[in-house]
CSV table of N, CA, C and O in Angstrom, one decimal:
chain,number,residue,atom,x,y,z
A,1,MET,N,131.3,42.4,99.1
A,1,MET,CA,130.4,43.4,99.7
A,1,MET,C,129.0,42.7,100.0
A,1,MET,O,128.4,43.0,101.0
A,2,LEU,N,128.6,41.8,99.1
A,2,LEU,CA,127.3,41.1,99.4
A,2,LEU,C,127.4,40.3,100.7
A,2,LEU,O,126.4,40.3,101.4
A,3,HIS,N,128.5,39.7,100.9
A,3,HIS,CA,128.7,38.9,102.1
A,3,HIS,C,128.4,39.8,103.4
A,3,HIS,O,127.7,39.3,104.3
A,4,TYR,N,129.0,41.0,103.4
A,4,TYR,CA,128.8,41.8,104.6
A,4,TYR,C,127.3,42.3,104.7
A,4,TYR,O,126.8,42.4,105.9
A,5,PHE,N,126.7,42.5,103.6
A,5,PHE,CA,125.3,42.9,103.7
A,5,PHE,C,124.4,41.8,104.2
A,5,PHE,O,123.6,42.0,105.1
A,6,ILE,N,124.7,40.6,103.8
A,6,ILE,CA,123.9,39.4,104.3
A,6,ILE,C,124.2,39.2,105.8
A,6,ILE,O,123.3,38.9,106.5
A,7,GLU,N,125.4,39.3,106.2
A,7,GLU,CA,125.8,39.2,107.6
A,7,GLU,C,125.1,40.3,108.4
A,7,GLU,O,124.6,40.0,109.5
A,8,THR,N,125.0,41.5,107.9
A,8,THR,CA,124.4,42.6,108.6
A,8,THR,C,122.9,42.2,108.8
A,8,THR,O,122.3,42.5,109.8
A,9,LEU,N,122.2,41.7,107.7
A,9,LEU,CA,120.8,41.3,107.8
A,9,LEU,C,120.7,40.3,108.9
A,9,LEU,O,119.7,40.4,109.7
A,10,GLY,N,121.6,39.3,109.0
A,10,GLY,CA,121.5,38.3,110.1
A,10,GLY,C,121.6,38.9,111.5
A,10,GLY,O,120.8,38.6,112.4
A,11,TRP,N,122.5,39.9,111.7
A,11,TRP,CA,122.6,40.5,113.0
A,11,TRP,C,121.4,41.4,113.3
A,11,TRP,O,120.9,41.4,114.5
A,12,VAL,N,120.9,42.1,112.3
A,12,VAL,CA,119.7,42.9,112.5
A,12,VAL,C,118.5,42.0,112.9
A,12,VAL,O,117.7,42.3,113.8
A,13,ALA,N,118.4,40.9,112.2
A,13,ALA,CA,117.3,39.9,112.5
A,13,ALA,C,117.4,39.4,113.9
A,13,ALA,O,116.4,39.4,114.6
A,14,SER,N,118.6,39.1,114.4
A,14,SER,CA,118.8,38.7,115.7
A,14,SER,C,118.4,39.7,116.7
A,14,SER,O,117.7,39.4,117.7
A,15,VAL,N,118.8,40.9,116.5
A,15,VAL,CA,118.4,42.0,117.4
A,15,VAL,C,116.9,42.2,117.5
A,15,VAL,O,116.3,42.4,118.5
A,16,LEU,N,116.2,42.2,116.3
A,16,LEU,CA,114.8,42.4,116.2
A,16,LEU,C,114.0,41.3,116.9
A,16,LEU,O,113.1,41.6,117.7
A,17,ILE,N,114.4,40.0,116.6
A,17,ILE,CA,113.6,38.9,117.2
A,17,ILE,C,113.9,38.8,118.7
A,17,ILE,O,113.0,38.7,119.5
A,18,VAL,N,115.2,38.8,119.1
A,18,VAL,CA,115.5,38.6,120.5
A,18,VAL,C,115.1,39.9,121.3
A,18,VAL,O,114.6,39.8,122.4
A,19,GLY,N,115.2,41.1,120.7
A,19,GLY,CA,114.8,42.3,121.4
A,19,GLY,C,113.3,42.3,121.6
A,19,GLY,O,112.8,42.7,122.7
A,20,ALA,N,112.5,41.9,120.6
A,20,ALA,CA,111.0,41.8,120.8
A,20,ALA,C,110.7,40.8,121.8
A,20,ALA,O,109.8,41.1,122.7
A,21,TYR,N,111.3,39.7,121.8
A,21,TYR,CA,111.1,38.7,122.8
A,21,TYR,C,111.4,39.2,124.2
A,21,TYR,O,110.6,39.0,125.2
A,22,PHE,N,112.5,39.8,124.4
A,22,PHE,CA,112.9,40.4,125.7
A,22,PHE,C,111.9,41.4,126.2
A,22,PHE,O,111.5,41.3,127.3
A,23,LEU,N,111.5,42.3,125.3
A,23,LEU,CA,110.5,43.3,125.7
A,23,LEU,C,109.1,42.6,126.1
A,23,LEU,O,108.5,43.0,127.0
A,24,ASN,N,108.8,41.5,125.4
A,24,ASN,CA,107.6,40.8,125.7
A,24,ASN,C,107.7,40.1,127.1
A,24,ASN,O,106.8,40.2,127.9
A,25,ILE,N,108.8,39.5,127.3
A,25,ILE,CA,109.0,38.8,128.6
A,25,ILE,C,109.0,39.8,129.8
A,25,ILE,O,108.6,39.5,130.9
A,26,GLN,N,109.5,41.0,129.5
A,26,GLN,CA,109.6,42.1,130.5
A,26,GLN,C,108.2,42.7,130.7
A,26,GLN,O,108.1,43.6,131.6
A,27,GLY,N,107.2,42.4,129.9
A,27,GLY,CA,105.9,42.9,130.0
A,27,GLY,C,105.8,44.3,129.4
A,27,GLY,O,104.8,45.1,129.6
A,28,ARG,N,106.8,44.7,128.5
A,28,ARG,CA,106.8,46.0,127.9
A,28,ARG,C,106.3,46.0,126.5
A,28,ARG,O,106.0,47.1,125.9
A,29,LEU,N,106.0,44.8,125.9
A,29,LEU,CA,105.5,44.7,124.6
A,29,LEU,C,104.7,43.5,124.5
A,29,LEU,O,105.2,42.4,124.6
A,30,ASP,N,103.4,43.6,124.3
A,30,ASP,CA,102.5,42.5,124.2
A,30,ASP,C,102.7,41.8,122.9
A,30,ASP,O,103.0,42.4,121.8
A,31,ALA,N,102.5,40.5,122.9
A,31,ALA,CA,102.7,39.6,121.7
A,31,ALA,C,101.7,39.9,120.6
A,31,ALA,O,101.9,39.7,119.5
A,32,LYS,N,100.6,40.6,121.0
A,32,LYS,CA,99.5,40.9,120.0
A,32,LYS,C,99.8,42.3,119.5
A,32,LYS,O,99.1,42.8,118.6
A,33,ASP,N,100.7,43.0,120.0
A,33,ASP,CA,101.1,44.4,119.5
A,33,ASP,C,101.6,44.3,118.1
A,33,ASP,O,102.5,43.5,117.9
A,34,PRO,N,101.1,45.1,117.2
A,34,PRO,CA,101.7,45.0,115.8
A,34,PRO,C,103.2,45.3,115.7
A,34,PRO,O,103.8,44.7,114.9
A,35,ARG,N,103.7,46.0,116.7
A,35,ARG,CA,105.2,46.3,116.6
A,35,ARG,C,105.9,45.0,116.9
A,35,ARG,O,107.0,44.7,116.3
A,36,TYR,N,105.4,44.2,117.8
A,36,TYR,CA,106.0,42.9,118.1
A,36,TYR,C,106.0,41.9,116.9
A,36,TYR,O,107.0,41.3,116.5
A,37,VAL,N,104.8,41.9,116.3
A,37,VAL,CA,104.6,41.1,115.1
A,37,VAL,C,105.5,41.6,113.9
A,37,VAL,O,106.2,40.8,113.3
A,38,TRP,N,105.6,42.9,113.7
A,38,TRP,CA,106.4,43.4,112.7
A,38,TRP,C,107.9,43.1,112.9
A,38,TRP,O,108.6,42.8,112.0
A,39,ALA,N,108.3,43.2,114.2
A,39,ALA,CA,109.7,42.9,114.5
A,39,ALA,C,110.0,41.4,114.1
A,39,ALA,O,111.1,41.1,113.6
A,40,ASN,N,109.1,40.6,114.4
A,40,ASN,CA,109.3,39.2,114.1
A,40,ASN,C,109.2,38.9,112.6
A,40,ASN,O,109.9,38.1,112.0
A,41,LEU,N,108.3,39.6,111.9
A,41,LEU,CA,108.2,39.5,110.4
A,41,LEU,C,109.5,40.0,109.7
A,41,LEU,O,110.1,39.2,108.9
A,42,ILE,N,109.9,41.1,110.1
A,42,ILE,CA,111.1,41.7,109.4
A,42,ILE,C,112.4,40.9,109.8
A,42,ILE,O,113.2,40.5,109.0
A,43,GLY,N,112.5,40.5,111.1
A,43,GLY,CA,113.6,39.7,111.5
A,43,GLY,C,113.6,38.3,110.8
A,43,GLY,O,114.6,37.8,110.4
A,44,GLY,N,112.4,37.7,110.7
A,44,GLY,CA,112.3,36.5,110.0
A,44,GLY,C,112.7,36.6,108.6
A,44,GLY,O,113.4,35.7,108.0
A,45,LEU,N,112.2,37.6,107.9
A,45,LEU,CA,112.6,37.8,106.5
A,45,LEU,C,114.1,37.9,106.3
A,45,LEU,O,114.8,37.3,105.5
A,46,PHE,N,114.7,38.7,107.2
A,46,PHE,CA,116.2,38.9,107.2
A,46,PHE,C,116.9,37.6,107.4
A,46,PHE,O,117.9,37.3,106.8
A,47,PHE,N,116.4,36.8,108.4
A,47,PHE,CA,116.9,35.5,108.7
A,47,PHE,C,116.8,34.5,107.5
A,47,PHE,O,117.7,33.7,107.2
A,48,VAL,N,115.7,34.6,106.8
A,48,VAL,CA,115.5,33.8,105.6
A,48,VAL,C,116.6,34.0,104.6
A,48,VAL,O,117.3,33.1,104.1
A,49,VAL,N,116.9,35.3,104.3
A,49,VAL,CA,117.9,35.7,103.4
A,49,VAL,C,119.3,35.2,103.9
A,49,VAL,O,120.1,34.6,103.1
A,50,ASN,N,119.6,35.4,105.2
A,50,ASN,CA,120.9,35.0,105.7
A,50,ASN,C,121.1,33.5,105.7
A,50,ASN,O,122.1,33.0,105.3
A,51,THR,N,120.1,32.8,106.2
A,51,THR,CA,120.3,31.3,106.3
A,51,THR,C,120.3,30.7,104.9
A,51,THR,O,121.0,29.7,104.7
A,52,TYR,N,119.5,31.2,104.0
A,52,TYR,CA,119.5,30.7,102.6
A,52,TYR,C,120.9,30.9,102.0
A,52,TYR,O,121.4,30.0,101.3
A,53,TYR,N,121.4,32.1,102.2
A,53,TYR,CA,122.7,32.4,101.6
A,53,TYR,C,123.8,31.5,102.1
A,53,TYR,O,124.7,31.1,101.4
A,54,HIS,N,123.7,31.1,103.4
A,54,HIS,CA,124.7,30.2,104.0
A,54,HIS,C,124.3,28.7,103.8
A,54,HIS,O,125.0,27.8,104.3
A,55,GLY,N,123.3,28.4,103.0
A,55,GLY,CA,122.9,27.1,102.7
A,55,GLY,C,122.3,26.3,103.9
A,55,GLY,O,122.3,25.1,103.9
A,56,ALA,N,121.8,27.0,104.9
A,56,ALA,CA,121.2,26.4,106.1
A,56,ALA,C,119.7,26.3,105.8
A,56,ALA,O,118.9,27.1,106.3
A,57,TYR,N,119.3,25.4,104.9
A,57,TYR,CA,118.0,25.3,104.4
A,57,TYR,C,116.9,25.0,105.5
A,57,TYR,O,115.8,25.5,105.4
A,58,PRO,N,117.2,24.1,106.4
A,58,PRO,CA,116.2,23.8,107.5
A,58,PRO,C,115.9,25.1,108.3
A,58,PRO,O,114.8,25.4,108.6
A,59,SER,N,116.9,25.9,108.6
A,59,SER,CA,116.7,27.2,109.3
A,59,SER,C,116.0,28.2,108.4
A,59,SER,O,115.1,28.9,108.9
A,60,ALA,N,116.3,28.2,107.2
A,60,ALA,CA,115.6,29.0,106.2
A,60,ALA,C,114.1,28.7,106.2
A,60,ALA,O,113.2,29.6,106.3
A,61,LEU,N,113.8,27.4,106.2
A,61,LEU,CA,112.4,27.0,106.1
A,61,LEU,C,111.7,27.4,107.4
A,61,LEU,O,110.5,27.8,107.4
A,62,VAL,N,112.3,27.2,108.6
A,62,VAL,CA,111.7,27.6,109.8
A,62,VAL,C,111.4,29.1,109.8
A,62,VAL,O,110.3,29.5,110.3
A,63,ASN,N,112.3,29.9,109.3
A,63,ASN,CA,112.0,31.3,109.2
A,63,ASN,C,111.0,31.7,108.2
A,63,ASN,O,110.3,32.7,108.4
A,64,VAL,N,110.8,30.9,107.1
A,64,VAL,CA,109.7,31.2,106.2
A,64,VAL,C,108.4,31.0,106.9
A,64,VAL,O,107.5,31.8,106.8
A,65,VAL,N,108.3,29.9,107.7
A,65,VAL,CA,107.1,29.6,108.5
A,65,VAL,C,106.9,30.8,109.5
A,65,VAL,O,105.8,31.2,109.7
A,66,TRP,N,108.0,31.2,110.2
A,66,TRP,CA,107.9,32.3,111.2
A,66,TRP,C,107.3,33.5,110.5
A,66,TRP,O,106.4,34.2,111.1
A,67,VAL,N,107.7,33.9,109.3
A,67,VAL,CA,107.2,35.0,108.6
A,67,VAL,C,105.8,34.8,108.2
A,67,VAL,O,105.0,35.7,108.3
A,68,LEU,N,105.4,33.6,107.7
A,68,LEU,CA,104.0,33.4,107.4
A,68,LEU,C,103.1,33.5,108.6
A,68,LEU,O,102.0,34.1,108.5
A,69,ILE,N,103.5,33.1,109.8
A,69,ILE,CA,102.7,33.3,111.0
A,69,ILE,C,102.5,34.7,111.3
A,69,ILE,O,101.4,35.2,111.6
A,70,ALA,N,103.6,35.5,111.1
A,70,ALA,CA,103.5,37.0,111.4
A,70,ALA,C,102.6,37.6,110.4
A,70,ALA,O,101.7,38.5,110.7
A,71,VAL,N,102.7,37.3,109.1
A,71,VAL,CA,101.8,37.8,108.1
A,71,VAL,C,100.4,37.5,108.4
A,71,VAL,O,99.5,38.3,108.3
A,72,PHE,N,100.1,36.2,108.7
A,72,PHE,CA,98.8,35.8,109.1
A,72,PHE,C,98.2,36.6,110.2
A,72,PHE,O,97.1,37.1,110.2
A,73,SER,N,99.1,36.8,111.2
A,73,SER,CA,98.6,37.6,112.4
A,73,SER,C,98.3,39.0,112.0
A,73,SER,O,97.3,39.6,112.5
A,74,LEU,N,99.1,39.7,111.2
A,74,LEU,CA,98.9,41.0,110.8
A,74,LEU,C,97.6,41.2,109.9
A,74,LEU,O,96.8,42.1,110.0
A,75,THR,N,97.5,40.2,109.0
A,75,THR,CA,96.3,40.3,108.1
A,75,THR,C,95.0,40.0,108.8
A,75,THR,O,94.0,40.6,108.5
A,76,ARG,N,95.1,39.1,109.8
A,76,ARG,CA,93.9,38.8,110.6
A,76,ARG,C,93.5,40.1,111.4
A,76,ARG,O,92.3,40.3,111.6
A,77,ARG,N,94.4,40.9,111.8
A,77,ARG,CA,94.1,42.1,112.5
A,77,ARG,C,93.9,43.3,111.5
A,77,ARG,O,93.7,44.4,112.0
A,78,ARG,N,94.3,43.1,110.3
A,78,ARG,CA,94.2,44.1,109.2
A,78,ARG,C,95.1,45.3,109.6
A,78,ARG,O,94.7,46.5,109.5
A,79,THR,N,96.3,45.0,110.0
A,79,THR,CA,97.2,46.1,110.4
A,79,THR,C,98.4,46.2,109.4
A,79,THR,O,99.4,46.9,109.7
A,80,ILE,N,98.4,45.5,108.3
A,80,ILE,CA,99.5,45.6,107.4
A,80,ILE,C,99.4,47.0,106.7
A,80,ILE,O,98.4,47.4,106.3
């Protein structure tokens, strides 16, 4: 059951990050919009869990940095 939960987190992460990027490229969601940053933060967290679970430590580290960038962005704007 845990395996399916972790896989679901990975798929949700993919949708959040790629979806936010798609909306940004289409001009429908600005990169400074808190919704864009939150999608990246949550997606990044979910990817950290998924990649760590699968032993993909380099990818997990990239996503930890991704999350830290999002947190920095939100705290700088005081929108957390």
